[in-house]
PDB file of C-alpha atoms in Angstrom:
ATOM      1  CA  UNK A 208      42.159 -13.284  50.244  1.00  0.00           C
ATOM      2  CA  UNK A 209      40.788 -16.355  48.345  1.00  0.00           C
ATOM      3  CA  UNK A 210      37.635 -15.712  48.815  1.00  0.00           C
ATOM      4  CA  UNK A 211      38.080 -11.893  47.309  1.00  0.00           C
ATOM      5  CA  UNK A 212      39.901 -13.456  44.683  1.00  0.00           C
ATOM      6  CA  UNK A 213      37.044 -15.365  43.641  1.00  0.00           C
ATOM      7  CA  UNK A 214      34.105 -12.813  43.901  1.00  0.00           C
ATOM      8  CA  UNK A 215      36.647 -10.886  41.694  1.00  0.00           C
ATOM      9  CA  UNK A 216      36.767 -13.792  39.284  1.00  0.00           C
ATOM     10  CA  UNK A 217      33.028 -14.240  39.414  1.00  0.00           C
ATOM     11  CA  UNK A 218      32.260 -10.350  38.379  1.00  0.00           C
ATOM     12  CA  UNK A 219      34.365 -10.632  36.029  1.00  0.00           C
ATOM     13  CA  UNK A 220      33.424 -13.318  33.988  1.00  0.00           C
ATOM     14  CA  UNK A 221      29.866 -12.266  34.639  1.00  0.00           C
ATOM     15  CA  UNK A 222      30.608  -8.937  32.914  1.00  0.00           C
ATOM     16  CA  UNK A 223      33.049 -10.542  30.052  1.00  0.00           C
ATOM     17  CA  UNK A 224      29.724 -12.368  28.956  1.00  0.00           C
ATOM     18  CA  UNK A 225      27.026  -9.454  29.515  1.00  0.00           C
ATOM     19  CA  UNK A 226      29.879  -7.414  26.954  1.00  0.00           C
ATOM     20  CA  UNK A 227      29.514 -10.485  24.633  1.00  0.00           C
ATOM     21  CA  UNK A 228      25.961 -11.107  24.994  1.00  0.00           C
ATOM     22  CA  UNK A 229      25.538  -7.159  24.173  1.00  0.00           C
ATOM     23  CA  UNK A 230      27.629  -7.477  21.189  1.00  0.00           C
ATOM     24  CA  UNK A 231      25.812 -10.470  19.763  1.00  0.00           C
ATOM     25  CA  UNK A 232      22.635  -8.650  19.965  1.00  0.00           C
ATOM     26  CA  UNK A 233      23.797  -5.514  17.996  1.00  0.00           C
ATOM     27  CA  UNK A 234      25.269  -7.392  15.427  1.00  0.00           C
ATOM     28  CA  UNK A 235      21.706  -9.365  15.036  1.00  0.00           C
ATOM     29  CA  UNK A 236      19.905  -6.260  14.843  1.00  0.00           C
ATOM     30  CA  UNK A 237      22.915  -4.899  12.570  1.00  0.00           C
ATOM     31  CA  UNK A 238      22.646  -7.799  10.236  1.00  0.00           C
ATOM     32  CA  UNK A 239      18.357  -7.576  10.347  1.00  0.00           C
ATOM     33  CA  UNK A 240      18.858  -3.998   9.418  1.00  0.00           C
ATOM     34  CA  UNK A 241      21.377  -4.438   6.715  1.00  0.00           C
ATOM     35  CA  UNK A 242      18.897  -7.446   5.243  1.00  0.00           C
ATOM     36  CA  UNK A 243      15.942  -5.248   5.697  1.00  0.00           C
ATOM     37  CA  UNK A 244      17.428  -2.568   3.648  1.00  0.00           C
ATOM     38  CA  UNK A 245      18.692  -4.985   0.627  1.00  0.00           C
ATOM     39  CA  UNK A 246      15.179  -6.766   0.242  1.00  0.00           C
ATOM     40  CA  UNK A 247      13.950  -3.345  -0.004  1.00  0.00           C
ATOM     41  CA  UNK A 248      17.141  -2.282  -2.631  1.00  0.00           C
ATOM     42  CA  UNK A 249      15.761  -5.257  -4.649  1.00  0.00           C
ATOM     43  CA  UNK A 250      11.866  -4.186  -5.045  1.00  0.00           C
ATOM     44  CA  UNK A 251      13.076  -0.615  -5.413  1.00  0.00           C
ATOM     45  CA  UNK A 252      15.976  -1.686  -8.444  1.00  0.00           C
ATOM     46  CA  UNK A 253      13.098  -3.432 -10.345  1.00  0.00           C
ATOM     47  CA  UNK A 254      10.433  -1.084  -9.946  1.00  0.00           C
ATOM     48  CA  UNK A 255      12.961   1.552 -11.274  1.00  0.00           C
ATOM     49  CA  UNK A 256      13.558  -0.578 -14.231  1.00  0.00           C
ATOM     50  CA  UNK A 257      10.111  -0.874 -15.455  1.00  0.00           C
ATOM     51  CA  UNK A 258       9.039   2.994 -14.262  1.00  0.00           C
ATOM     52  CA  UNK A 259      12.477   4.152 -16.638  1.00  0.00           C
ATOM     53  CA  UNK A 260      11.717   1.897 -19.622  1.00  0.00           C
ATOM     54  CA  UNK A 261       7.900   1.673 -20.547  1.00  0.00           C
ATOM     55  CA  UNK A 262       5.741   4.467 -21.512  1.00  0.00           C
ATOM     56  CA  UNK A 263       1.923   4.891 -21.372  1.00  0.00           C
ATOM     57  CA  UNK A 264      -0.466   4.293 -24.655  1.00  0.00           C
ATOM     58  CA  UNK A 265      -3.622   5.924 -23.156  1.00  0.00           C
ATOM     59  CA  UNK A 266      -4.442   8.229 -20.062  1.00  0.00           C
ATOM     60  CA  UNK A 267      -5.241   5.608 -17.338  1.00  0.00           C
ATOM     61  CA  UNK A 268      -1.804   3.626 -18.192  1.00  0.00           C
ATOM     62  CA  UNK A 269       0.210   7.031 -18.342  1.00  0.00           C
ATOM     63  CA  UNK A 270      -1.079   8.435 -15.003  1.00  0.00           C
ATOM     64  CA  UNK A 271      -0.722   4.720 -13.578  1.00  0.00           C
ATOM     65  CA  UNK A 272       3.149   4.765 -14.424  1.00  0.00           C
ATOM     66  CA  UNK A 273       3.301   8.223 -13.173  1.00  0.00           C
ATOM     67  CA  UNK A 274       1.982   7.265  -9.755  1.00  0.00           C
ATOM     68  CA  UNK A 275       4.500   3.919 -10.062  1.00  0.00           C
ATOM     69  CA  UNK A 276       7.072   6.599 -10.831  1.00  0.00           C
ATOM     70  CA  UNK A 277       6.475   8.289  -7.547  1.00  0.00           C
ATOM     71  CA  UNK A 278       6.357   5.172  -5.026  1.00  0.00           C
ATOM     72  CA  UNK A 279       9.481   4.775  -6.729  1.00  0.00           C
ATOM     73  CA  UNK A 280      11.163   8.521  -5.965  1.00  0.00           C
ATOM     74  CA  UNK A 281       9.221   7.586  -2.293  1.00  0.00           C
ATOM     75  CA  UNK A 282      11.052   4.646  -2.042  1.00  0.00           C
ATOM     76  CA  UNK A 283      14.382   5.690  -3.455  1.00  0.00           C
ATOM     77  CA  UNK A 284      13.806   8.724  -0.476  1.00  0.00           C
ATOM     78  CA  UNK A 285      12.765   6.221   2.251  1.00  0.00           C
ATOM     79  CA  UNK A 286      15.839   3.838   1.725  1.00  0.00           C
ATOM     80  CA  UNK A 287      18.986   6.668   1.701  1.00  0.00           C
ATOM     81  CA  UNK A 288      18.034   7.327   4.871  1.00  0.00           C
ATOM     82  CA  UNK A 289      16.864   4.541   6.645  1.00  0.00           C
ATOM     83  CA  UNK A 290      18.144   3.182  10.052  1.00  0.00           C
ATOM     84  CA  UNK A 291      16.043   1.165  11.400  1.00  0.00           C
ATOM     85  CA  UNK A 292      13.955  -2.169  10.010  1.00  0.00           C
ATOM     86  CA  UNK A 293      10.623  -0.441  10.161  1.00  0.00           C
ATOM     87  CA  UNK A 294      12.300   1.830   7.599  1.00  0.00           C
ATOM     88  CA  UNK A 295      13.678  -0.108   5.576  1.00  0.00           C
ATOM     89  CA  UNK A 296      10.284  -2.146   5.760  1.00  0.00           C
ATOM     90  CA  UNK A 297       8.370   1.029   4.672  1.00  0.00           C
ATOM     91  CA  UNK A 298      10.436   1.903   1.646  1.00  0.00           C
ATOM     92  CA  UNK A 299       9.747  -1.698   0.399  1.00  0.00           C
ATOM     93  CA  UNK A 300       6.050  -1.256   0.934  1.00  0.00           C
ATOM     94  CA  UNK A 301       6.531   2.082  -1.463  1.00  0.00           C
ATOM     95  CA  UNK A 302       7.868  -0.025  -4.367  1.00  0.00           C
ATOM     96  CA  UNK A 303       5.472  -2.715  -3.724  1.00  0.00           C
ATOM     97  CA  UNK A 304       2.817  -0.043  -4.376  1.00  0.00           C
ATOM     98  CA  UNK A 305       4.718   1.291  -7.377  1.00  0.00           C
ATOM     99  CA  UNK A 306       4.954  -2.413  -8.940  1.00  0.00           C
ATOM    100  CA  UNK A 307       1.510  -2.609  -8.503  1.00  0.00           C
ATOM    101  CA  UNK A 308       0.883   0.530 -10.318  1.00  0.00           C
ATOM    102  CA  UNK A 309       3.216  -1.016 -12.972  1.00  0.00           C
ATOM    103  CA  UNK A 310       1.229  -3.986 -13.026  1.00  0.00           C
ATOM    104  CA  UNK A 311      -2.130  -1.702 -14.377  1.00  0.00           C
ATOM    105  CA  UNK A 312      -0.203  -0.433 -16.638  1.00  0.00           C
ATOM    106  CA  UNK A 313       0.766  -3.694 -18.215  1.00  0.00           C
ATOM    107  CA  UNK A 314      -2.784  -4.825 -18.300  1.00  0.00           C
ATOM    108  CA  UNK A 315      -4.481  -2.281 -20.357  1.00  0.00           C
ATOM    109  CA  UNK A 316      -1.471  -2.344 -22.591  1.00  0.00           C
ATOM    110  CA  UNK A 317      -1.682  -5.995 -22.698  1.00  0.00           C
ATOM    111  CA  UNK A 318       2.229  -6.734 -21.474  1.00  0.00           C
ATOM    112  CA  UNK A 319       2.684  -9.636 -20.708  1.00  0.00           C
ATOM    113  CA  UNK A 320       2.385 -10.964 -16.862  1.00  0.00           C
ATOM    114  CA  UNK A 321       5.141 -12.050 -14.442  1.00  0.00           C
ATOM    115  CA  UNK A 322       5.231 -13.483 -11.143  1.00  0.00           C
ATOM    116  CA  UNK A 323       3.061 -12.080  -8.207  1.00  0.00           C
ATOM    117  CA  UNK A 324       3.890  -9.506  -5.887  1.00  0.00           C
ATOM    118  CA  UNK A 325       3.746 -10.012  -2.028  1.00  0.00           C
ATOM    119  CA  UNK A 326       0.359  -8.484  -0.865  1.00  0.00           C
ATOM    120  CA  UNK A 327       0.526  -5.009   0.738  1.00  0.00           C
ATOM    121  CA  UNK A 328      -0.363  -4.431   3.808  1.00  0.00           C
ATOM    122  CA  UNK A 329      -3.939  -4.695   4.131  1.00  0.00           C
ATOM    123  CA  UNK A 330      -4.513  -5.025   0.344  1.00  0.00           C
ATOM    124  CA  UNK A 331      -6.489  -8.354   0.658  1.00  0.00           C
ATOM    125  CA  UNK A 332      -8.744  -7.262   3.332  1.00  0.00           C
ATOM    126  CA  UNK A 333      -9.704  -3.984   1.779  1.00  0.00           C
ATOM    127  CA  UNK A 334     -11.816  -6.389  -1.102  1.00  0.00           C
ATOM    128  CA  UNK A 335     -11.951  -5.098  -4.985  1.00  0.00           C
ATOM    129  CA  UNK A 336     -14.381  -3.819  -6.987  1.00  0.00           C
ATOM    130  CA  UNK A 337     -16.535  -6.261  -8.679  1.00  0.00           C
ATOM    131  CA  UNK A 338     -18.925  -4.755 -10.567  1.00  0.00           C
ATOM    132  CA  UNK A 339     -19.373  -1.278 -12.290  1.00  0.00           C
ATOM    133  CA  UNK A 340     -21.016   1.509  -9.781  1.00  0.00           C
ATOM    134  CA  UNK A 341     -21.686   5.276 -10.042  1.00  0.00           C
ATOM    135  CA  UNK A 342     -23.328   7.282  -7.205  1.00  0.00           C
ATOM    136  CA  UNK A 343     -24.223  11.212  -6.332  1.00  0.00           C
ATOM    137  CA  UNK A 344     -21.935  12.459  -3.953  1.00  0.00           C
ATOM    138  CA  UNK A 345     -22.300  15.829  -2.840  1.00  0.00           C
ATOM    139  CA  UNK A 346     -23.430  17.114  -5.813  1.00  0.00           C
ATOM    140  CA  UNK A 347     -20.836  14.781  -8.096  1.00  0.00           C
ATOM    141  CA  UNK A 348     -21.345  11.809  -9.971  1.00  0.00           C
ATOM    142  CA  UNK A 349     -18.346   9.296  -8.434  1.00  0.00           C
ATOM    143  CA  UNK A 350     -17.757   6.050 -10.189  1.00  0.00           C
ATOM    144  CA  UNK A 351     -16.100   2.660  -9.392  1.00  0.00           C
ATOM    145  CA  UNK A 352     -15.351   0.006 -11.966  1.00  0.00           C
ATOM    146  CA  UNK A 353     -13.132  -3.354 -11.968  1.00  0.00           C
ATOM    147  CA  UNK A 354     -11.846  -2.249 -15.322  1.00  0.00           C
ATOM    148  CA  UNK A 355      -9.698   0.824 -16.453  1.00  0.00           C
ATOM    149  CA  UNK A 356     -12.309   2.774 -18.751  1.00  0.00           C
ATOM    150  CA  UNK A 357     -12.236   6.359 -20.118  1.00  0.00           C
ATOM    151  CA  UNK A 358     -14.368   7.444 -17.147  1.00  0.00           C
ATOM    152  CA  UNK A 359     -12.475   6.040 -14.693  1.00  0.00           C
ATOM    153  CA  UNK A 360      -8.702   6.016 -15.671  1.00  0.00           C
ATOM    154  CA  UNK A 361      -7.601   6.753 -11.544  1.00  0.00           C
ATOM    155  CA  UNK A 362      -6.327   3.222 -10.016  1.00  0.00           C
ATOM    156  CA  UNK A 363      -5.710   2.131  -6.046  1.00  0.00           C
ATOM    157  CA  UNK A 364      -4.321  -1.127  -5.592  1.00  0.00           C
ATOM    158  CA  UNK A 365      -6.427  -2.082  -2.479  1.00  0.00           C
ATOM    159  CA  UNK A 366      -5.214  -1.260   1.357  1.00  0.00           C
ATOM    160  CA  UNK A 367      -4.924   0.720   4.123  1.00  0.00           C
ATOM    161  CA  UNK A 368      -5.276   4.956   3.650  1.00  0.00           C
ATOM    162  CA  UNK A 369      -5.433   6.609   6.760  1.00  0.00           C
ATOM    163  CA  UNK A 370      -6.147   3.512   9.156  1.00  0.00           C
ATOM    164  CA  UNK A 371      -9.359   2.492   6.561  1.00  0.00           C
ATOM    165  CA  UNK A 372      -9.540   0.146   4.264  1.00  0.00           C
ATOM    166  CA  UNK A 373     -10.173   1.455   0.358  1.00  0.00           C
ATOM    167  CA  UNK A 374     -11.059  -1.545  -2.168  1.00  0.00           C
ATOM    168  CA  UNK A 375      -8.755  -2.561  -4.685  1.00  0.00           C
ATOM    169  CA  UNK A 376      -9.763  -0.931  -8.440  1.00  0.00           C
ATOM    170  CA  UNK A 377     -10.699   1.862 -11.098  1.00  0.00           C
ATOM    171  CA  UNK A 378     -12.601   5.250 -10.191  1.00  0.00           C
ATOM    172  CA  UNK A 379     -13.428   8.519 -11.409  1.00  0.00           C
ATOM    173  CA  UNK A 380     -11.668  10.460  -8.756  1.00  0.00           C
ATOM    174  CA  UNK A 381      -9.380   9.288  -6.308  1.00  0.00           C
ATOM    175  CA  UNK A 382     -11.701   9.770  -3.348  1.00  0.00           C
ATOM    176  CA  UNK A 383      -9.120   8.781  -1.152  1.00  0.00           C
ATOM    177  CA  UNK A 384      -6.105  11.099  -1.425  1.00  0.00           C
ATOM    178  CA  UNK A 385      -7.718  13.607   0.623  1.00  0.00           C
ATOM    179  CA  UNK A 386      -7.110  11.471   3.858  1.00  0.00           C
ATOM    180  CA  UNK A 387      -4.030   9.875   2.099  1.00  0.00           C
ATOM    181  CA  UNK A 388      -2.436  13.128   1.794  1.00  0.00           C
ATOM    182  CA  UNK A 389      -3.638  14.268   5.558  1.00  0.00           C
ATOM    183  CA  UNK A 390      -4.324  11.217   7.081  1.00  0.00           C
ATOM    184  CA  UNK A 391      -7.615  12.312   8.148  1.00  0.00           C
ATOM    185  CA  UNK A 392     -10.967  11.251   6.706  1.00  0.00           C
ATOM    186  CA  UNK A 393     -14.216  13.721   6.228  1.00  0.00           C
ATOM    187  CA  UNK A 394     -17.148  13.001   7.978  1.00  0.00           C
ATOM    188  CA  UNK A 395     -18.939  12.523   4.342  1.00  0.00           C
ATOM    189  CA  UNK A 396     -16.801   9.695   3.602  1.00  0.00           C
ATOM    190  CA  UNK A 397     -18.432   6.752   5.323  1.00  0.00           C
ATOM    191  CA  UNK A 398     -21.718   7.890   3.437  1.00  0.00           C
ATOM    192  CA  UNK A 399     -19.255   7.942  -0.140  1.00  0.00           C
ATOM    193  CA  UNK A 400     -18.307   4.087   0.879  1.00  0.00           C
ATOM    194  CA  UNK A 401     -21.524   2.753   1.993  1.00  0.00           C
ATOM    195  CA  UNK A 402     -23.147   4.377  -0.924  1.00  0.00           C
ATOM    196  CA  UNK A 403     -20.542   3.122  -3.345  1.00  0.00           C
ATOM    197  CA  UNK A 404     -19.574  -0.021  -2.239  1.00  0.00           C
ATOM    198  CA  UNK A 405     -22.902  -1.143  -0.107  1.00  0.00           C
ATOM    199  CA  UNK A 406     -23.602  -4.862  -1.295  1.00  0.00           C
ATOM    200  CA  UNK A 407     -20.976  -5.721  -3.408  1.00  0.00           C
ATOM    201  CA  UNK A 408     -19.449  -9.067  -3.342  1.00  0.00           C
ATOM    202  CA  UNK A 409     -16.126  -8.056  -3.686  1.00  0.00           C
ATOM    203  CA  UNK A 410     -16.224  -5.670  -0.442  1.00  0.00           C
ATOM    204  CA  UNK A 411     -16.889  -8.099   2.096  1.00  0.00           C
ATOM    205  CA  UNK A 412     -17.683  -5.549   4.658  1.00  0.00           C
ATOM    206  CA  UNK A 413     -19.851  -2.569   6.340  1.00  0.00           C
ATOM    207  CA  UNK A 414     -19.549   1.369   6.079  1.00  0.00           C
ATOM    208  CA  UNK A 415     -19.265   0.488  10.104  1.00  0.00           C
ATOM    209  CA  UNK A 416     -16.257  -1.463   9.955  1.00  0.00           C
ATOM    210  CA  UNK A 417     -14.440   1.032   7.023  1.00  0.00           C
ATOM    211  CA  UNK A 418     -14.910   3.636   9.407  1.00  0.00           C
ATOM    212  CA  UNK A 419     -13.851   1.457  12.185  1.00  0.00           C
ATOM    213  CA  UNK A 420     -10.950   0.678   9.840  1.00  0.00           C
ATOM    214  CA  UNK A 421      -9.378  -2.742  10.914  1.00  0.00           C
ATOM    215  CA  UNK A 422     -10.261  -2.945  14.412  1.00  0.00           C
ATOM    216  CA  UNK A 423     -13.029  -4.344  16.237  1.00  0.00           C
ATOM    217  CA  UNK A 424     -15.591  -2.739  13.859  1.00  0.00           C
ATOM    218  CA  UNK A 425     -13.809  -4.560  10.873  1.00  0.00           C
ATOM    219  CA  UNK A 426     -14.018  -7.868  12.378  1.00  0.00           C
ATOM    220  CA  UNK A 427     -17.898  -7.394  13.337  1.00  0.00           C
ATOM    221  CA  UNK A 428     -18.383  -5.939   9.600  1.00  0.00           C
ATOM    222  CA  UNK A 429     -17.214  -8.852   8.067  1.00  0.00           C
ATOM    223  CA  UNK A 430     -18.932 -11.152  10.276  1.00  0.00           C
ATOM    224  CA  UNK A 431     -21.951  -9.416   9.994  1.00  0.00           C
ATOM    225  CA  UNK A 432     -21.696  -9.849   6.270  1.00  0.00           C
ATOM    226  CA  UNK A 433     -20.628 -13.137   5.711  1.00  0.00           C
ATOM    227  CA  UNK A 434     -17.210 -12.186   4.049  1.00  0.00           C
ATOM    228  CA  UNK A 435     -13.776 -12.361   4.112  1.00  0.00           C
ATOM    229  CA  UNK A 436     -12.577  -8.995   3.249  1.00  0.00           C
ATOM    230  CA  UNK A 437     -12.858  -9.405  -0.636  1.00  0.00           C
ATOM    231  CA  UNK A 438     -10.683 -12.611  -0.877  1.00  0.00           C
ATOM    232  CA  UNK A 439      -7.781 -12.424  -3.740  1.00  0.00           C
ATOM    233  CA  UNK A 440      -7.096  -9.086  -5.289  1.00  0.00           C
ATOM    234  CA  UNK A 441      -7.604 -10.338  -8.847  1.00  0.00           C
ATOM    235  CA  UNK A 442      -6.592  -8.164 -12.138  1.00  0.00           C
ATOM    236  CA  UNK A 443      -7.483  -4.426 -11.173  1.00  0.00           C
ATOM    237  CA  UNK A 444      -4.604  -2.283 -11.606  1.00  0.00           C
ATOM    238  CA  UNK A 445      -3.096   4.023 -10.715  1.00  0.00           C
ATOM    239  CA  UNK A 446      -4.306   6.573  -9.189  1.00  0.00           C
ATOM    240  CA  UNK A 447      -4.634  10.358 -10.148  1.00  0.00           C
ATOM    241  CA  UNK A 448      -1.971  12.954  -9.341  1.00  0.00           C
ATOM    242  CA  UNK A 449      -4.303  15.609  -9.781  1.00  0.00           C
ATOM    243  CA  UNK A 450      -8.189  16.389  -8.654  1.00  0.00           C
ATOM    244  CA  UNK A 451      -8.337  20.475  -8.862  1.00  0.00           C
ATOM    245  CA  UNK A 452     -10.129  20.557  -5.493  1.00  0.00           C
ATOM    246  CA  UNK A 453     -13.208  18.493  -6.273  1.00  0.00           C
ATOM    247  CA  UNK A 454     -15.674  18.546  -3.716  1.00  0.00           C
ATOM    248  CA  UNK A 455     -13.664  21.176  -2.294  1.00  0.00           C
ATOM    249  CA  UNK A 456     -10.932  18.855  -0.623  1.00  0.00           C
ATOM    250  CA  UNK A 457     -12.805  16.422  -0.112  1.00  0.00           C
ATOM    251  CA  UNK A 458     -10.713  14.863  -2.769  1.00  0.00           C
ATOM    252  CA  UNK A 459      -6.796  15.505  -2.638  1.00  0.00           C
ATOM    253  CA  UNK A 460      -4.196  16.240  -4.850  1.00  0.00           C
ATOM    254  CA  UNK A 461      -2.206  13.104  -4.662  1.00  0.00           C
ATOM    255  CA  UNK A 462      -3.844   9.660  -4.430  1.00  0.00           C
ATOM    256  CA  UNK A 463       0.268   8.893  -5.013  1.00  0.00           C
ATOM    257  CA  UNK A 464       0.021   5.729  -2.147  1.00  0.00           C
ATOM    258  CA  UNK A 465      -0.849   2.557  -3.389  1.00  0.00           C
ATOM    259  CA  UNK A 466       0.950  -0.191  -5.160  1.00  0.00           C
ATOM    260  CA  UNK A 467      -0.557  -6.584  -6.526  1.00  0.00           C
ATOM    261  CA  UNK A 468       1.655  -8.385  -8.851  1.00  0.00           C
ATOM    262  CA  UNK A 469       5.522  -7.514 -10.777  1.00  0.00           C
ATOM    263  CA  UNK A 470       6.514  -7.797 -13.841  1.00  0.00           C
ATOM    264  CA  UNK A 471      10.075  -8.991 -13.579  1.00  0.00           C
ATOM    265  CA  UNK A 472      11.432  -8.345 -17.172  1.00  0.00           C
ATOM    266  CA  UNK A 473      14.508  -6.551 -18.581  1.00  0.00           C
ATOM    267  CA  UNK A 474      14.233  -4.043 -21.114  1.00  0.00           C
TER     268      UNK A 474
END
């Protein structure tokens, strides 16, 4: 009888602390997810500030806050119905994008700057443009440019479209919202990169390892070349909503995804 009292005993403290055990853990991941989802409430609250309260003065900084202003309706989406930390994660990464789109914005309009962003993901491997660039693509004249000019008003912040990496500045079309907006790539778009980006010093990197995105063929692109990925971002800051079918979808209609640095002011 004592001895049956005692394997009783022992089951049943073994289960009391596998119940408390349990508990702990899924109030931890309760109280990750519930952090999660107000760091993301916090880049999504000041994004929505600056999309709601500044307005455009030429093309490139109206369409830039018009891409900021979707990341943020994204974001806004993302968060209402997030359960899980990835979630909540990826509805931060949309207003990160917006903020940067907010931050090209600011710099053709001359605002004044505020503290940096966290980098996206991928954004400081993908590189930057460094140096103006046009090139004949399929008929098309595409061009690439550090700056915000009349010819090229659409921006990308620099990262990851489609499991490739797409450099960090100003173009003529948004040459990636094709495979943004289907998450496939054409088979003409390695030729597009190496011919627009082949050599320069802020793309640290071969058409090889861009269509390898950041796997293996990254890694041997960048050794191959010498670089590191681009290094810092730097001041290039949206992206068009709109390109009619150019190059007969090559080119997408929404180059909406991309987001560098906030602006944390009140209006």
């Amino acid at each position: 009888m004592i001895a049956l009292l005692l394997v009783v005993l022992v089951v049943g403290g073994a289960v009391f602390f596998l119940s408390r055990g349990n508990k702990s853990n899924r109030q931890i991941e309760s109280d990750n997810l519930q952090d999660s989802i107000a760091e993301a409430r916090r880049w999504i609250e000041r994004l929505g500030s600056q999309v709601l309260t500044i307005s455009g003065t030429d093309a490139a900084s109206t369409q830039a806050i018009a891409d900021a202003s979707e990341r943020y309706n994204a974001a806004s989406s993302q968060i209402s119905t997030a359960t899980t930390v990835r979630q909540a994660e990826l509805a931060r990464e949309s207003a990160l994008e917006g903020l940067h789109y907010m931050n090209a914005a600011r710099e053709i309009m001359g605002l004044p700057a505020g503290p940096e962003l966290p980098p996206l993901e991928g954004q400081r491997q993908a590189g930057k443009v460094t140096e103006n660039r046009t090139i004949d693509f399929e008929g098309q004249q595409i061009t690439a440019s550090p700056h915000a000019t009349p010819d090229t008003p659409n921006y990308y912040p620099g990262g990851m479209v489609a499991g490739r990496p797409v450099p960090a500045g100003w173009y003529s079309e948004p040459w990636w919202a094709g495979a943004l907006r289907s998450g496939l790539w054409t088979a003409g778009s390695v030729f597009l990169f190496s011919s627009l980006f082949n050599g320069m010093s802020g793309v640290g990197y071969s058409a090889h390892a861009f269509e390898s995105g950041f796997d293996k063929g990254y890694t041997e692109g960048l050794a191959a070349n010498g670089g590191d990925g681009g290094g810092d971002i730097g001041d290039v800051g949206g992206d068009s909503g709109d390109d009619g079918g150019f190059f007969d979808g090559f080119f997408g209609g929404d180059g909406g995804d991309g987001g560098g640095f906030d602006f944390d002011f009140d209006f």
